[in-house]
Coordinates of C-alpha atoms in Angstrom, one line a residue:
Chain A
M1 CA 22.2 -11.9 12.2
S2 CA 23.8 -9.4 14.6
P3 CA 21.5 -7.1 16.5
V4 CA 22.0 -3.6 15.4
L5 CA 22.1 -0.5 17.4
A6 CA 21.1 2.0 14.7
P7 CA 17.4 2.9 14.9
S8 CA 14.9 2.4 12.0
R9 CA 14.1 5.4 9.8
S10 CA 10.9 6.3 11.6
A11 CA 12.6 5.8 14.9
T12 CA 15.5 8.1 13.7
T13 CA 13.1 11.0 13.3
E14 CA 11.7 10.5 16.8
E15 CA 15.2 10.0 18.1
S16 CA 16.4 13.2 16.4
T17 CA 13.5 15.2 18.0
L18 CA 14.3 13.7 21.4
V19 CA 18.0 14.5 21.0
S20 CA 17.2 18.1 20.1
R21 CA 14.9 18.4 23.1
A22 CA 17.5 16.9 25.4
Q23 CA 20.1 19.2 24.1
G24 CA 17.8 22.0 25.0
G25 CA 17.8 20.8 28.6
D26 CA 14.6 18.6 28.6
V27 CA 15.4 15.9 31.1
A28 CA 12.2 13.9 30.3
A29 CA 13.2 13.8 26.6
F30 CA 16.7 12.5 27.7
E31 CA 15.1 9.8 29.8
Q32 CA 12.8 8.7 27.0
L33 CA 15.7 8.6 24.6
A34 CA 18.0 6.7 26.9
S35 CA 15.4 4.4 28.5
A36 CA 15.1 2.4 25.2
H37 CA 18.7 1.3 25.8
T38 CA 19.1 1.0 29.6
D39 CA 18.3 -2.8 29.9
R40 CA 20.9 -3.6 27.3
L41 CA 23.4 -1.2 28.8
Y42 CA 22.9 -2.8 32.2
A43 CA 23.3 -6.3 30.7
V44 CA 26.6 -5.3 29.0
V45 CA 28.0 -3.6 32.0
L46 CA 26.9 -6.5 34.3
R47 CA 28.9 -8.8 32.0
L48 CA 31.9 -6.5 32.3
V49 CA 31.9 -5.9 36.0
G50 CA 30.2 -9.1 37.2
D51 CA 28.2 -7.5 40.1
R52 CA 24.7 -6.1 40.1
G53 CA 25.3 -3.3 42.6
E54 CA 28.4 -2.1 40.8
A55 CA 26.7 -2.5 37.4
E56 CA 23.9 -0.2 38.5
D57 CA 26.4 2.3 39.8
V58 CA 28.3 2.3 36.5
V59 CA 25.2 2.7 34.4
Q60 CA 23.9 5.5 36.6
E61 CA 27.2 7.3 36.3
A62 CA 27.3 6.7 32.5
L63 CA 23.8 8.2 32.1
L64 CA 24.8 11.2 34.2
R65 CA 27.9 11.7 32.0
A66 CA 25.7 11.3 28.9
W67 CA 23.2 13.8 30.2
R68 CA 25.9 16.4 30.9
A69 CA 27.5 15.8 27.5
I70 CA 24.4 15.6 25.4
G71 CA 25.1 19.1 24.1
R72 CA 28.3 17.9 22.6
F73 CA 26.6 14.8 20.9
Q74 CA 27.1 15.6 17.2
R75 CA 25.0 12.7 15.8
R76 CA 28.0 11.2 13.8
A77 CA 27.1 7.9 15.5
A78 CA 23.7 6.5 16.5
F79 CA 22.7 7.7 20.0
A80 CA 22.8 4.1 21.2
T81 CA 26.4 3.6 20.1
W82 CA 27.4 6.9 21.8
L83 CA 25.7 5.9 25.0
H84 CA 27.1 2.4 25.0
R85 CA 30.6 3.8 24.5
I86 CA 30.2 6.1 27.5
A87 CA 29.0 3.1 29.6
V88 CA 31.8 0.8 28.5
N89 CA 34.4 3.5 29.2
E90 CA 32.9 3.9 32.7
A91 CA 32.9 0.1 33.2
N92 CA 36.5 0.0 32.2
R93 CA 37.4 2.9 34.5
T94 CA 35.8 0.9 37.4
L95 CA 37.7 -2.3 36.4
G96 CA 40.9 -0.2 36.2
K97 CA 40.4 1.1 39.8
R98 CA 39.6 -2.4 40.9
A99 CA 42.8 -3.8 39.3
Q100 CA 44.8 -1.1 41.0
A101 CA 43.3 -2.1 44.3
G102 CA 44.3 -5.7 43.5
N103 CA 40.8 -7.1 43.2
S104 CA 39.6 -9.3 40.4
V105 CA 36.2 -9.4 38.7
P106 CA 33.8 -11.2 41.0
I107 CA 31.9 -14.1 39.6
D108 CA 28.5 -13.6 41.1
D109 CA 26.5 -16.7 40.3
E110 CA 23.2 -15.1 41.2
S111 CA 24.1 -11.9 39.1
L112 CA 25.0 -14.0 36.1
K113 CA 22.3 -16.6 36.5
L114 CA 21.2 -18.0 33.1
S115 CA 18.0 -19.3 31.8
A116 CA 18.2 -23.1 31.2
P117 CA 17.0 -24.2 27.8
P118 CA 13.5 -25.8 28.1
H119 CA 13.2 -29.6 28.2
E120 CA 16.8 -30.2 29.2
G121 CA 17.6 -33.1 31.5
P122 CA 19.3 -32.5 34.9
A123 CA 22.6 -34.1 33.7
R124 CA 22.8 -31.9 30.6
T125 CA 21.8 -28.8 32.6
A126 CA 24.6 -29.6 35.1
E127 CA 27.1 -30.2 32.3
R128 CA 26.1 -27.0 30.5
G129 CA 26.2 -25.1 33.8
E130 CA 29.7 -26.2 34.6
L131 CA 30.9 -25.2 31.1
R132 CA 29.3 -21.8 31.3
R133 CA 30.8 -21.3 34.7
S134 CA 34.3 -22.0 33.2
L135 CA 33.5 -19.5 30.5
E136 CA 32.5 -16.9 33.0
V137 CA 35.7 -17.4 34.9
A138 CA 37.8 -17.2 31.7
I139 CA 36.1 -14.0 30.6
A140 CA 36.5 -12.5 34.1
E141 CA 40.3 -13.1 33.8
L142 CA 40.6 -11.3 30.5
A143 CA 42.1 -7.8 30.6
P144 CA 39.3 -5.1 30.0
P145 CA 40.0 -4.5 26.3
Y146 CA 39.8 -8.2 25.5
R147 CA 36.8 -8.8 27.8
T148 CA 35.0 -5.8 26.2
A149 CA 35.5 -7.2 22.7
L150 CA 34.3 -10.7 23.6
V151 CA 31.3 -9.5 25.5
L152 CA 30.1 -7.0 22.8
R153 CA 30.6 -9.3 19.8
D154 CA 30.3 -12.9 21.0
I155 CA 27.9 -12.6 23.9
E156 CA 25.8 -9.5 23.1
G157 CA 26.0 -10.4 19.4
L158 CA 26.6 -6.8 18.1
S159 CA 28.0 -6.4 14.6
T160 CA 31.8 -5.9 14.4
R161 CA 31.2 -2.3 13.3
D162 CA 29.0 -1.4 16.2
A163 CA 31.2 -3.2 18.7
A164 CA 34.3 -1.5 17.4
A165 CA 32.7 1.9 17.6
I166 CA 31.6 1.2 21.2
A167 CA 35.1 0.0 22.1
G168 CA 36.5 3.1 20.6
V169 CA 38.9 1.4 18.1
G170 CA 39.0 0.7 14.4
E171 CA 37.5 -2.5 13.1
A172 CA 40.9 -4.1 12.3
A173 CA 42.2 -3.4 15.9
F174 CA 38.9 -4.7 17.3
K175 CA 39.1 -7.9 15.3
S176 CA 42.7 -8.4 16.5
R177 CA 41.5 -8.0 20.1
L178 CA 38.6 -10.3 19.6
H179 CA 40.8 -13.0 18.1
E180 CA 43.2 -12.7 21.1
A181 CA 40.3 -12.8 23.5
R182 CA 38.9 -16.0 21.9
M183 CA 42.2 -17.7 21.9
R184 CA 42.8 -16.9 25.6
V185 CA 39.4 -18.1 26.6
R186 CA 39.8 -21.2 24.5
A187 CA 43.1 -22.0 26.2
A188 CA 41.6 -21.4 29.6
I189 CA 38.6 -23.7 29.0
G190 CA 40.5 -26.3 27.0
D191 CA 39.6 -27.9 23.7
A192 CA 38.5 -31.2 25.3
A193 CA 35.8 -29.4 27.4
L194 CA 34.7 -27.3 24.5
L195 CA 34.4 -30.2 22.1
A196 CA 32.4 -32.2 24.6
A197 CA 29.9 -29.4 25.0
P198 CA 26.3 -30.2 24.3
S199 CA 25.3 -28.4 21.1
Chain B
M1 CA 48.0 -21.5 -5.5
R2 CA 51.4 -20.8 -4.1
L3 CA 53.0 -23.5 -2.1
F4 CA 53.8 -22.4 1.5
R5 CA 56.3 -23.9 3.9
R6 CA 54.6 -26.1 6.4
G7 CA 55.7 -24.3 9.5
N8 CA 54.8 -20.9 8.1
E9 CA 51.5 -22.2 6.8
H10 CA 50.6 -23.6 10.3
A11 CA 51.4 -20.3 12.0
W12 CA 49.5 -18.3 9.4
S13 CA 46.5 -20.6 9.7
Q14 CA 46.5 -20.5 13.5
S15 CA 46.5 -16.7 13.5
R16 CA 43.4 -16.7 11.4
L17 CA 41.2 -19.4 13.0
S18 CA 39.0 -16.9 14.8
H19 CA 38.5 -14.9 11.5
Y20 CA 37.8 -18.2 9.7
V21 CA 35.0 -19.3 12.0
E22 CA 33.5 -15.9 11.7
G23 CA 33.6 -16.0 7.9
D24 CA 35.8 -12.9 8.0
L25 CA 38.4 -14.0 5.4
T26 CA 38.7 -13.5 1.7
R27 CA 37.8 -16.5 -0.5
R28 CA 41.4 -17.1 -1.1
E29 CA 42.4 -16.9 2.6
R30 CA 39.4 -19.1 3.5
L31 CA 40.5 -21.8 1.1
R32 CA 44.1 -21.6 2.3
V33 CA 43.0 -22.3 5.9
Q34 CA 40.7 -25.1 4.7
L35 CA 43.4 -26.8 2.7
H36 CA 45.8 -26.6 5.6
A37 CA 43.3 -27.8 8.2
E38 CA 42.5 -30.8 6.1
H39 CA 46.0 -32.1 6.9
C40 CA 46.6 -30.4 10.3
P41 CA 44.8 -32.0 13.3
E42 CA 45.7 -29.0 15.5
C43 CA 44.1 -26.5 13.2
S44 CA 41.1 -28.7 12.5
R45 CA 40.5 -29.1 16.2
G46 CA 41.0 -25.4 16.7
I47 CA 38.3 -24.6 14.2
R48 CA 35.8 -27.0 16.0
A49 CA 36.8 -25.7 19.4
L50 CA 36.3 -22.1 18.4
R51 CA 32.9 -22.9 16.8
A52 CA 31.9 -24.6 20.1
L53 CA 33.2 -21.5 22.0
L54 CA 31.1 -19.1 19.9
R55 CA 28.0 -21.3 20.4
L56 CA 28.6 -21.3 24.2
A57 CA 29.3 -17.6 24.3
G58 CA 26.1 -16.9 22.3
S59 CA 24.1 -19.0 24.7
L60 CA 25.2 -16.7 27.6
G61 CA 23.2 -13.9 26.1
A62 CA 20.1 -14.3 28.1
L63 CA 20.8 -13.2 31.7
E64 CA 17.9 -13.7 34.1
N65 CA 16.5 -10.4 35.4
A66 CA 19.2 -8.3 33.7
R67 CA 16.8 -5.4 33.7
A68 CA 18.0 -1.9 34.6
P69 CA 16.6 -1.0 38.0
A70 CA 13.9 1.7 38.3
S71 CA 16.5 3.9 40.1
I72 CA 18.8 4.0 37.0
F73 CA 18.0 7.7 36.2
D74 CA 18.2 9.0 39.8
R75 CA 21.5 10.8 39.3
V76 CA 20.3 12.4 36.1
R77 CA 17.1 13.6 37.8
A78 CA 19.0 14.9 40.8
D79 CA 21.5 16.7 38.5
A80 CA 18.7 18.3 36.4
K81 CA 16.9 19.4 39.6
A82 CA 20.0 20.9 41.1
A83 CA 20.6 22.8 37.8
A84 CA 17.1 24.1 37.8
R85 CA 17.4 25.2 41.4
G86 CA 20.7 26.9 40.6
G87 CA 19.0 28.7 37.7
A88 CA 21.5 27.4 35.3
R89 CA 21.8 24.3 33.3
A90 CA 24.3 21.8 34.6
H91 CA 25.2 20.4 31.3
D92 CA 26.8 21.7 28.2
G93 CA 23.8 22.0 25.9

């Protein structure tokens, strides 16, 4: 089941109160509201930009933009969706600047270090590590709209509806981007490597 | 079910493999892909490869130490302080 961004009913009441207080200028309420989402925001942005320092910068900037714009938040979407959309836009702005400067997305092995499954032998771990590395490289080479689609849906596991809302496109357009992203990554890794992957 | 020309059927199936593995097709569309893939090694391999890709991508979810640093609200706090010092709110609310 896909993780959802919408809060439960009891959380909605609390969120609504915090939004009202933040809209009245209460910075502590804004922090309380946003802090429930900052770890996930950071993880998504880190996946998009590939560097911890840059991810922190992007999330800080996104939070600042959200704080300054909270007065215009009309609650048509969940606060988490709205916040993620601001962060993804900010990450894509950063990637756009980087592309203009002719730099690609860094693949920082330490930044993107993964937990190894327990009880996995060294050969299996090495094989899995190599495949994941190939996947990281293939994702890093995707253009930002495709990378965003794949990260939100296939890595973060968000529902198509939430992921499309965060990407700022309709569900049909989002599915089309996701399909294209998957086909490009599949081509980059190769079917032979994918089919030999430990399950 | 209608009969489709083989070339068209292959292209149609290829363009829907990702939707197929996600279970995002109508029953009729799903059956159409299945029937084609039974006789098409390329589409059959594509389905298996995409399933493996989704498993692999899903396994990337858990980044070690992917926690937002404590300083993540620094700019917000500085902005709120500056607004308070200036006697006016910096944001639109």
